Tab-separated table of C-alpha atoms in Angstrom:
chain	number	residue	atom	x	y	z
A	1	MET	CA	15.180	0.001	0.178
A	2	ARG	CA	13.360	2.064	2.765
A	3	SER	CA	16.341	4.244	3.426
A	4	HIS	CA	16.717	4.815	-0.292
A	5	HIS	CA	13.091	5.835	-0.611
A	6	GLY	CA	13.266	7.810	2.609
A	7	ARG	CA	15.859	10.188	1.107
A	8	ARG	CA	13.604	10.868	-1.870
A	9	LYS	CA	12.086	14.353	-1.497
A	10	ILE	CA	9.397	13.635	-4.097
A	11	ALA	CA	7.625	10.272	-4.022
A	12	LEU	CA	8.454	8.012	-6.957
A	13	PRO	CA	4.846	7.826	-8.264
A	14	LEU	CA	4.745	11.632	-8.333
A	15	GLN	CA	8.083	11.687	-10.135
A	16	MET	CA	6.704	9.260	-12.711
A	17	LEU	CA	3.614	11.414	-13.218
A	18	LEU	CA	5.825	14.491	-13.499
A	19	GLY	CA	7.908	12.701	-16.113
A	20	LEU	CA	4.731	11.921	-18.061
A	21	VAL	CA	3.540	15.564	-17.963
A	22	LEU	CA	6.956	17.008	-18.855
A	23	GLY	CA	7.350	14.425	-21.609
A	24	CYS	CA	4.056	15.504	-23.194
A	25	ALA	CA	5.071	19.171	-22.951
A	26	VAL	CA	8.542	18.680	-24.407
A	27	GLY	CA	7.213	16.433	-27.165
A	28	PHE	CA	4.691	19.100	-28.133
A	29	LEU	CA	6.936	22.183	-27.801
A	30	PHE	CA	10.296	20.765	-28.895
A	31	PRO	CA	9.566	17.807	-31.217
A	32	HIS	CA	12.987	17.775	-32.862
A	33	PHE	CA	14.737	17.575	-29.480
A	34	ALA	CA	12.248	14.967	-28.224
A	35	GLU	CA	12.964	12.671	-31.156
A	36	LYS	CA	16.610	12.485	-30.041
A	37	LEU	CA	15.654	11.164	-26.577
A	38	ALA	CA	14.762	7.682	-27.823
A	39	PRO	CA	18.119	6.096	-26.708
A	40	VAL	CA	17.396	7.078	-23.083
A	41	GLY	CA	14.196	5.053	-23.111
A	42	THR	CA	15.905	2.219	-24.960
A	43	ALA	CA	18.528	1.951	-22.201
A	44	PHE	CA	15.790	1.655	-19.573
A	45	VAL	CA	14.010	-1.023	-21.591
A	46	GLN	CA	17.220	-3.011	-21.964
A	47	ALA	CA	17.713	-2.851	-18.201
A	48	ILE	CA	14.170	-4.154	-17.621
A	49	LYS	CA	14.799	-7.011	-20.060
A	50	MET	CA	18.040	-7.813	-18.199
A	51	ILE	CA	16.271	-8.554	-14.915
A	52	VAL	CA	13.096	-10.248	-16.135
A	53	VAL	CA	14.408	-13.808	-16.510
A	54	PRO	CA	16.475	-14.074	-13.273
A	55	LEU	CA	13.764	-12.313	-11.275
A	56	VAL	CA	10.931	-14.414	-12.632
A	57	PHE	CA	12.869	-17.679	-12.376
A	58	THR	CA	13.808	-17.199	-8.713
A	59	ALA	CA	10.478	-15.702	-7.656
A	60	ILE	CA	8.334	-18.388	-9.275
A	61	THR	CA	10.581	-21.240	-8.088
A	62	LEU	CA	10.471	-20.042	-4.481
A	63	GLY	CA	6.788	-19.103	-4.680
A	64	ILE	CA	5.732	-22.524	-5.978
A	65	CYS	CA	7.986	-24.193	-3.389
A	66	GLN	CA	6.343	-22.212	-0.584
A	67	MET	CA	2.880	-22.918	-1.953
A	68	GLY	CA	3.612	-26.659	-2.029
A	69	ASN	CA	4.867	-26.617	1.548
A	70	GLN	CA	1.792	-24.757	2.757
A	71	ALA	CA	-0.593	-27.086	0.966
A	72	ARG	CA	1.016	-30.205	2.463
A	73	SER	CA	1.293	-28.938	6.027
A	74	LEU	CA	-2.030	-27.158	6.354
A	75	GLY	CA	-4.294	-29.614	4.591
A	76	ARG	CA	-7.884	-28.823	3.834
A	77	VAL	CA	-7.807	-25.044	4.336
A	78	SER	CA	-4.714	-24.549	2.185
A	79	ALA	CA	-5.981	-26.833	-0.570
A	80	ILE	CA	-9.332	-25.034	-0.778
A	81	SER	CA	-7.536	-21.673	-0.684
A	82	LEU	CA	-5.186	-22.529	-3.531
A	83	ILE	CA	-7.990	-23.931	-5.703
A	84	TYR	CA	-10.029	-20.787	-5.162
A	85	PHE	CA	-7.005	-18.563	-5.873
A	86	PHE	CA	-6.451	-20.314	-9.205
A	87	VAL	CA	-10.115	-20.034	-10.237
A	88	ALA	CA	-10.257	-16.359	-9.191
A	89	THR	CA	-7.056	-15.663	-11.142
A	90	VAL	CA	-8.435	-17.123	-14.371
A	91	ILE	CA	-11.757	-15.276	-13.949
A	92	SER	CA	-9.916	-11.986	-13.367
A	93	ILE	CA	-7.829	-12.512	-16.501
A	94	PHE	CA	-10.938	-13.130	-18.602
A	95	ILE	CA	-12.584	-9.995	-17.177
A	96	GLY	CA	-9.547	-7.920	-18.176
A	97	LEU	CA	-9.423	-9.420	-21.666
A	98	GLY	CA	-13.199	-9.072	-22.036
A	99	LEU	CA	-13.151	-5.380	-21.116
A	100	ASN	CA	-10.351	-4.777	-23.584
A	101	ALA	CA	-12.300	-6.585	-26.302
A	102	LEU	CA	-15.375	-4.485	-25.490
A	103	PHE	CA	-13.793	-1.020	-25.245
A	104	HIS	CA	-10.389	-1.352	-27.015
A	105	PRO	CA	-8.791	1.601	-25.177
A	106	GLY	CA	-5.481	1.040	-26.978
A	107	LEU	CA	-6.750	1.503	-30.527
A	108	GLY	CA	-6.377	5.288	-30.301
A	109	ALA	CA	-2.631	4.948	-29.707
A	110	ASN	CA	-1.397	3.587	-33.017
A	111	LEU	CA	2.209	2.677	-32.245
A	112	ALA	CA	2.622	-0.033	-34.870
A	113	GLU	CA	4.560	2.174	-37.269
A	114	ALA	CA	7.014	3.254	-34.568
A	115	ALA	CA	7.626	-0.268	-33.317
A	116	LYS	CA	10.382	-2.554	-34.411
A	117	PRO	CA	9.164	-5.654	-36.225
A	118	GLY	CA	7.968	-8.149	-33.635
A	119	LYS	CA	7.052	-11.772	-33.686
A	120	VAL	CA	4.637	-12.694	-36.430
A	121	VAL	CA	1.601	-14.462	-35.047
A	122	ALA	CA	0.610	-17.511	-37.035
A	123	ALA	CA	-2.722	-17.522	-38.833
A	124	SER	CA	-3.475	-21.011	-37.524
A	125	VAL	CA	-2.466	-22.697	-34.290
A	126	ASP	CA	-0.285	-25.784	-34.164
A	127	TRP	CA	-1.405	-26.946	-30.724
A	128	THR	CA	1.052	-29.829	-30.609
A	129	LYS	CA	3.973	-27.496	-31.225
A	130	PHE	CA	2.550	-24.958	-28.749
A	131	PHE	CA	2.545	-27.428	-25.855
A	132	LEU	CA	5.819	-29.091	-26.849
A	133	ASP	CA	7.509	-25.690	-26.934
A	134	MET	CA	6.583	-25.257	-23.261
A	135	ILE	CA	9.016	-28.059	-22.376
A	136	PRO	CA	12.578	-26.715	-22.787
A	137	SER	CA	15.160	-29.093	-24.208
A	138	ASN	CA	17.841	-26.682	-22.960
A	139	ILE	CA	16.860	-24.424	-20.072
A	140	VAL	CA	19.875	-22.132	-20.585
A	141	ALA	CA	18.908	-21.576	-24.216
A	142	ALA	CA	15.309	-20.981	-23.162
A	143	MET	CA	16.413	-18.314	-20.691
A	144	SER	CA	18.355	-16.512	-23.404
A	145	GLY	CA	15.371	-16.526	-25.777
A	146	SER	CA	12.308	-14.305	-25.848
A	147	ASN	CA	9.719	-16.998	-25.018
A	148	LEU	CA	9.280	-17.235	-21.261
A	149	LEU	CA	6.817	-20.136	-21.232
A	150	PRO	CA	9.590	-22.792	-21.063
A	151	VAL	CA	11.296	-20.860	-18.240
A	152	LEU	CA	8.025	-20.662	-16.321
A	153	PHE	CA	7.407	-24.374	-16.849
A	154	PHE	CA	10.879	-25.326	-15.572
A	155	ALA	CA	10.663	-22.922	-12.615
A	156	ALA	CA	7.287	-24.366	-11.576
A	157	LEU	CA	8.624	-27.935	-11.751
A	158	LEU	CA	11.766	-27.008	-9.822
A	159	GLY	CA	9.664	-25.281	-7.154
A	160	LEU	CA	7.463	-28.347	-6.740
A	161	ALA	CA	10.540	-30.584	-6.541
A	162	LEU	CA	12.206	-28.401	-3.897
A	163	GLY	CA	8.994	-28.357	-1.899
A	164	SER	CA	8.929	-32.161	-1.880
A	165	LEU	CA	12.530	-32.574	-0.640
A	166	GLY	CA	12.080	-30.995	2.778
A	167	ASN	CA	15.287	-30.011	4.583
A	168	ARG	CA	17.487	-31.435	1.814
A	169	ALA	CA	16.415	-28.537	-0.424
A	170	LYS	CA	17.334	-25.839	2.108
A	171	PRO	CA	20.846	-25.034	0.713
A	172	LEU	CA	19.508	-24.412	-2.801
A	173	ILE	CA	16.484	-22.529	-1.460
A	174	ASP	CA	18.845	-20.263	0.516
A	175	VAL	CA	20.890	-19.592	-2.632
A	176	LEU	CA	17.786	-18.790	-4.681
A	177	ASP	CA	16.451	-16.599	-1.880
A	178	ALA	CA	19.706	-14.619	-1.737
A	179	LEU	CA	19.746	-14.320	-5.536
A	180	MET	CA	16.164	-13.088	-5.560
A	181	ALA	CA	16.967	-10.488	-2.874
A	182	ALA	CA	19.883	-9.234	-4.975
A	183	VAL	CA	17.722	-9.058	-8.093
A	184	PHE	CA	15.095	-7.159	-6.067
A	185	LYS	CA	17.755	-4.602	-5.183
A	186	VAL	CA	18.791	-4.236	-8.840
A	187	THR	CA	15.113	-3.906	-9.758
A	188	ASP	CA	14.718	-1.123	-7.203
A	189	TRP	CA	17.675	0.743	-8.709
A	190	ILE	CA	16.288	0.421	-12.229
A	191	ILE	CA	12.746	1.426	-11.255
A	192	SER	CA	14.118	4.488	-9.461
A	193	LEU	CA	15.253	5.735	-12.893
A	194	SER	CA	11.828	5.199	-14.456
A	195	PRO	CA	10.780	8.899	-14.273
A	196	ILE	CA	13.664	9.795	-16.586
A	197	ALA	CA	12.796	6.941	-18.944
A	198	ILE	CA	9.103	7.904	-18.910
A	199	PHE	CA	10.013	11.496	-19.751
A	200	ALA	CA	12.214	10.410	-22.653
A	201	ILE	CA	9.853	7.836	-24.163
A	202	ILE	CA	6.636	9.840	-23.705
A	203	SER	CA	8.207	12.974	-25.197
A	204	TRP	CA	9.437	10.916	-28.160
A	205	LEU	CA	6.035	9.270	-28.596
A	206	PHE	CA	4.193	12.583	-28.270
A	207	ALA	CA	6.480	14.167	-30.871
A	208	THR	CA	5.947	11.339	-33.336
A	209	GLN	CA	2.417	10.121	-32.548
A	210	GLY	CA	0.495	13.130	-31.191
A	211	ILE	CA	-2.230	13.321	-28.534
A	212	GLY	CA	-3.899	9.998	-29.353
A	213	THR	CA	-1.633	8.102	-26.956
A	214	LEU	CA	-2.482	10.369	-24.008
A	215	LEU	CA	-6.238	10.089	-24.604
A	216	SER	CA	-5.902	6.312	-24.778
A	217	LEU	CA	-4.187	6.275	-21.370
A	218	VAL	CA	-7.099	8.201	-19.842
A	219	LYS	CA	-9.470	5.654	-21.371
A	220	LEU	CA	-7.342	2.802	-19.950
A	221	VAL	CA	-7.674	4.223	-16.407
A	222	GLY	CA	-11.453	4.509	-16.810
A	223	VAL	CA	-11.845	0.969	-18.171
A	224	MET	CA	-9.692	-0.485	-15.384
A	225	TYR	CA	-11.797	1.097	-12.652
A	226	LEU	CA	-14.897	-0.225	-14.413
A	227	GLY	CA	-13.323	-3.685	-14.189
A	228	LEU	CA	-12.562	-3.196	-10.493
A	229	ALA	CA	-16.202	-2.225	-9.908
A	230	LEU	CA	-17.255	-5.421	-11.688
A	231	LEU	CA	-14.992	-7.440	-9.389
A	232	VAL	CA	-16.587	-5.797	-6.338
A	233	VAL	CA	-20.032	-6.831	-7.610
A	234	ILE	CA	-18.818	-10.427	-8.049
A	235	PHE	CA	-17.348	-10.445	-4.533
A	236	ALA	CA	-20.623	-9.113	-3.123
A	237	ILE	CA	-22.511	-11.944	-4.853
A	238	ILE	CA	-20.091	-14.504	-3.379
A	239	LEU	CA	-20.473	-13.063	0.111
A	240	LYS	CA	-24.260	-13.075	-0.214
A	241	ALA	CA	-24.220	-16.680	-1.463
A	242	ILE	CA	-22.306	-17.912	1.614
A	243	GLY	CA	-24.588	-16.100	4.048
A	244	GLU	CA	-22.528	-12.964	4.688
A	245	LYS	CA	-23.694	-9.347	4.500
A	246	PRO	CA	-21.568	-7.612	1.821
A	247	TRP	CA	-22.092	-4.085	3.152
A	248	GLN	CA	-21.262	-5.110	6.718
A	249	VAL	CA	-18.109	-6.941	5.622
A	250	SER	CA	-17.067	-3.933	3.518
A	251	ARG	CA	-17.523	-1.599	6.477
A	252	GLN	CA	-15.568	-3.885	8.823
A	253	ILE	CA	-12.497	-4.023	6.556
A	254	SER	CA	-12.680	-0.431	5.296
A	255	GLU	CA	-9.542	0.518	7.248
A	256	PRO	CA	-7.103	-1.921	5.543
A	257	VAL	CA	-8.766	-1.264	2.162
A	258	LEU	CA	-8.307	2.498	2.480
A	259	LEU	CA	-4.762	1.999	3.779
A	260	ALA	CA	-3.922	-0.123	0.734
A	261	PHE	CA	-5.475	2.506	-1.559
A	262	ALA	CA	-3.489	5.355	-0.009
A	263	THR	CA	-0.129	3.574	0.319
A	264	ARG	CA	-0.435	1.330	-2.777
A	265	SER	CA	1.198	-1.347	-0.605
A	266	SER	CA	-0.271	-4.711	0.343
A	267	GLU	CA	2.437	-5.194	2.950
A	268	ALA	CA	1.380	-1.978	4.725
A	269	SER	CA	-2.201	-3.197	5.062
A	270	LEU	CA	-1.488	-6.835	6.001
A	271	PRO	CA	-1.074	-6.387	9.806
A	272	VAL	CA	-4.218	-4.238	10.051
A	273	HIS	CA	-6.110	-6.654	7.815
A	274	MET	CA	-5.193	-9.641	9.995
A	275	GLU	CA	-6.204	-7.756	13.138
A	276	LYS	CA	-9.590	-6.794	11.696
A	277	LEU	CA	-10.371	-10.360	10.610
A	278	VAL	CA	-9.552	-11.699	14.082
A	279	GLN	CA	-11.830	-9.046	15.580
A	280	MET	CA	-14.553	-10.284	13.194
A	281	GLY	CA	-14.269	-13.754	14.744
A	282	VAL	CA	-12.062	-15.480	12.169
A	283	PRO	CA	-9.751	-17.951	13.999
A	284	LYS	CA	-6.135	-16.853	14.076
A	285	ALA	CA	-5.142	-20.250	12.681
A	286	VAL	CA	-7.187	-19.514	9.541
A	287	VAL	CA	-6.067	-15.889	9.245
A	288	SER	CA	-2.401	-16.816	9.552
A	289	VAL	CA	-2.743	-19.396	6.751
A	290	VAL	CA	-5.162	-17.987	4.191
A	291	LEU	CA	-4.266	-14.299	4.308
A	292	PRO	CA	-0.479	-14.561	3.681
A	293	LEU	CA	-1.168	-17.089	0.929
A	294	GLY	CA	-3.774	-14.745	-0.505
A	295	TYR	CA	-1.469	-11.730	-0.463
A	296	ALA	CA	1.064	-13.777	-2.440
A	297	PHE	CA	-1.207	-15.717	-4.805
A	298	ASN	CA	-4.633	-14.017	-4.891
A	299	ARG	CA	-4.368	-10.504	-6.282
A	300	ASP	CA	-7.490	-10.301	-8.411
A	301	GLY	CA	-7.362	-6.532	-8.976
A	302	SER	CA	-3.757	-6.661	-10.148
A	303	ILE	CA	-4.326	-9.718	-12.318
A	304	MET	CA	-7.329	-8.164	-14.046
A	305	TYR	CA	-5.176	-5.115	-14.750
A	306	PHE	CA	-2.302	-7.237	-16.128
A	307	ALA	CA	-4.631	-8.757	-18.733
A	308	LEU	CA	-6.216	-5.391	-19.572
A	309	ALA	CA	-2.830	-3.666	-19.903
A	310	VAL	CA	-1.476	-6.391	-22.179
A	311	GLY	CA	-4.596	-6.176	-24.355
A	312	PHE	CA	-4.257	-2.373	-24.411
A	313	LEU	CA	-0.646	-2.510	-25.591
A	314	ALA	CA	-1.362	-5.299	-28.077
A	315	ASP	CA	-4.040	-3.100	-29.661
A	316	ALA	CA	-1.703	-0.077	-29.635
A	317	TYR	CA	0.931	-2.080	-31.519
A	318	ARG	CA	-1.666	-3.777	-33.728
A	319	ILE	CA	-0.827	-7.289	-32.516
A	320	PRO	CA	-3.815	-9.523	-33.410
A	321	LEU	CA	-5.304	-11.223	-30.359
A	322	ASP	CA	-6.211	-14.590	-31.837
A	323	TRP	CA	-6.843	-17.711	-29.738
A	324	HIS	CA	-3.178	-18.674	-29.747
A	325	THR	CA	-2.152	-15.270	-28.379
A	326	LEU	CA	-5.017	-15.168	-25.861
A	327	LEU	CA	-4.101	-18.607	-24.512
A	328	SER	CA	-0.495	-17.465	-24.115
A	329	ILE	CA	-1.699	-14.393	-22.215
A	330	VAL	CA	-3.851	-16.513	-19.868
A	331	ILE	CA	-1.064	-19.019	-19.120
A	332	VAL	CA	1.768	-16.522	-18.690
A	333	THR	CA	-0.354	-14.036	-16.714
A	334	THR	CA	-1.456	-16.810	-14.335
A	335	LEU	CA	2.132	-17.817	-13.618
A	336	ALA	CA	3.557	-14.297	-13.751
A	337	SER	CA	1.045	-13.062	-11.200
A	338	LYS	CA	2.265	-15.706	-8.751
A	339	GLY	CA	5.950	-15.082	-9.383
A	340	SER	CA	5.830	-11.299	-9.193
A	341	ALA	CA	3.661	-11.036	-6.088
A	342	ASN	CA	6.366	-9.642	-3.804
A	343	VAL	CA	8.527	-8.059	-6.500
A	344	PRO	CA	9.123	-4.297	-6.274
A	345	SER	CA	6.997	-2.762	-9.066
A	346	GLY	CA	5.971	-6.349	-9.749
A	347	GLY	CA	3.091	-5.237	-11.977
A	348	LEU	CA	5.468	-3.806	-14.555
A	349	VAL	CA	7.620	-6.947	-14.410
A	350	ALA	CA	4.594	-9.224	-14.843
A	351	VAL	CA	3.325	-7.197	-17.807
A	352	ALA	CA	6.843	-7.280	-19.306
A	353	MET	CA	6.809	-11.082	-19.133
A	354	VAL	CA	3.550	-11.318	-21.055
A	355	LEU	CA	4.566	-8.683	-23.614
A	356	THR	CA	7.759	-10.609	-24.333
A	357	THR	CA	5.757	-13.768	-24.919
A	358	ILE	CA	3.275	-12.284	-27.437
A	359	GLY	CA	5.761	-10.116	-29.333
A	360	VAL	CA	4.881	-6.599	-28.105
A	361	PRO	CA	7.979	-4.375	-27.625
A	362	VAL	CA	8.863	-4.108	-23.937
A	363	GLU	CA	9.421	-0.352	-24.321
A	364	ALA	CA	5.626	-0.147	-24.336
A	365	LEU	CA	5.887	-0.434	-20.526
A	366	ALA	CA	6.901	3.215	-20.293
A	367	ILE	CA	3.613	4.247	-21.896
A	368	ILE	CA	1.513	2.882	-19.032
A	369	ALA	CA	4.102	3.502	-16.292
A	370	GLY	CA	3.254	7.197	-16.203
A	371	VAL	CA	-0.313	6.506	-15.031
A	372	ASP	CA	0.568	3.395	-13.043
A	373	ALA	CA	0.161	5.209	-9.704
A	374	PHE	CA	-3.534	5.874	-10.442
A	375	LEU	CA	-3.997	2.270	-11.533
A	376	ASP	CA	-2.046	0.839	-8.593
A	377	MET	CA	-4.202	2.502	-5.915
A	378	GLY	CA	-7.422	0.879	-7.067
A	379	ARG	CA	-6.073	-2.566	-7.815
A	380	THR	CA	-4.197	-2.779	-4.478
A	381	ALA	CA	-7.365	-1.891	-2.565
A	382	ILE	CA	-9.340	-4.535	-4.460
A	383	ASN	CA	-6.618	-7.097	-3.667
A	384	VAL	CA	-7.304	-6.537	0.049
A	385	TYR	CA	-11.055	-6.863	-0.455
A	386	SER	CA	-10.689	-10.019	-2.554
A	387	ASN	CA	-8.607	-11.720	0.135
A	388	THR	CA	-11.281	-10.942	2.712
A	389	VAL	CA	-13.762	-12.745	0.463
A	390	ALA	CA	-11.279	-15.621	0.130
A	391	VAL	CA	-11.031	-15.992	3.928
A	392	LYS	CA	-14.829	-16.009	4.300
A	393	LEU	CA	-15.319	-18.493	1.449
A	394	VAL	CA	-12.596	-20.857	2.675
A	395	MET	CA	-14.123	-20.869	6.166
A	396	LYS	CA	-17.516	-21.781	4.669
A	397	LEU	CA	-16.189	-24.552	2.409
A	398	ALA	CA	-13.826	-25.969	5.052
A	399	HIS	CA	-16.571	-25.866	7.719
A	400	VAL	CA	-14.513	-23.704	10.088
A	401	ALA	CA	-16.490	-22.167	12.933
A	402	TYR	CA	-16.238	-18.524	13.940
A	403	GLU	CA	-14.780	-17.666	17.314
A	404	GLU	CA	-16.077	-15.099	19.790
A	405	PRO	CA	-14.879	-11.796	18.265
A	406	GLU	CA	-12.003	-10.180	20.088
A	407	ALA	CA	-12.582	-6.787	21.656
A	408	GLU	CA	-10.885	-3.789	20.041
A	409	PRO	CA	-8.572	-3.089	23.017
A	410	ALA	CA	-5.793	-5.598	23.474
A	411	GLN	CA	-6.402	-7.921	26.427
A	412	ASP	CA	-3.770	-8.842	28.966
A	413	SER	CA	-2.290	-12.215	28.052
A	414	SER	CA	-2.737	-13.535	31.591
A	415	SER	CA	-6.419	-12.656	31.872
A	416	PRO	CA	-9.102	-15.391	31.843
A	417	GLN	CA	-10.912	-13.593	29.020
A	418	HIS	CA	-7.819	-13.693	26.816
A	419	ALA	CA	-7.436	-17.390	27.497
A	420	ALA	CA	-11.050	-17.983	26.572
A	421	ASN	CA	-10.572	-16.158	23.296
A	422	ALA	CA	-7.425	-18.039	22.326
A	423	PRO	CA	-7.662	-19.541	18.810
A	424	ARG	CA	-9.171	-23.015	18.808
A	425	GLY	CA	-7.690	-24.039	15.503
A	426	LEU	CA	-9.431	-25.532	12.497
A	427	ALA	CA	-12.766	-27.288	12.855
């Protein structure tokens, strides 16, 4: 993947932004030509639909399996971490949905007339049927349908089962891991074509819908950064409540946060983040457990954005967000955020999962993909900050003591000082 990206003269996010700008220009200057570009975008959407089910099934199965293994082997710290990650995920989803309900950035982009007829949302909720439909009577049929809730349910159960089997599950885990790697590669190929798809779909939308869509995208970016600021305030309150100094913590981890913002990559900031936490006195045993789990399962900035983006597109396509639809968004976003954590362009895949569930056309992804680079920088940085808060909170709740902070320069492994600073494990 790196070699593929290394040959790219223009970075993919810049290509996507260029596709958005050129699409607006062509849609405005050559509307008749732009209207004929719709099949190009349709092909891209079909390709995204093709990979969603196999990618989500393998990623969630392996993710839940790994989470189960960690929780069993690492006891109190892992259990507290996973509980906190779940609570933080739900809170982030409600913040995203609440901001959408307050500002409705998608109402200016009226795409309902251009959309194909979607799923009709019932006026009343049959809760019995809703929960029974989550249990697939035929998993193959469920995978071929448009409702991903049964697939998510089966994948979560299979992941838990594999995690409980120990070494007996290794052959199937290896197969799923290889399948997921292959699907990742296909995903990378498809996403590399996204600038062309963005150009085609945005030019078609601009020719048929006008400037309202573009203004709505600007509003979406503004609302998302307002949500990220709200998350920072919540994190500061948590840090203050457990006896930490929010400004001091923010200054100490500024390097990995800025690195995540600039690179839009959690993986790029992980080594620096771990090093900084150890220098702050967090035991290596805690860092090596909580932080990798957090990078996979605690991405509050991204999760808040998933909910906001789905609400934005639901408004744009005039899909009513009643309690039945909102509950579906909460459930699917919670699971999708765990399954797409390490997926290339996983945000788009996670949003596609939720859109499929509530009946919004998946081609709507191209509308937000053009500004995704601006959105991705902020949410990735907040993910790093939120996992710092998670480490601090888990240490407090698990009664783990700080160690003597390590000096900035690396110490020789044979020195007495290095031996004294060796991690003492969990208290």
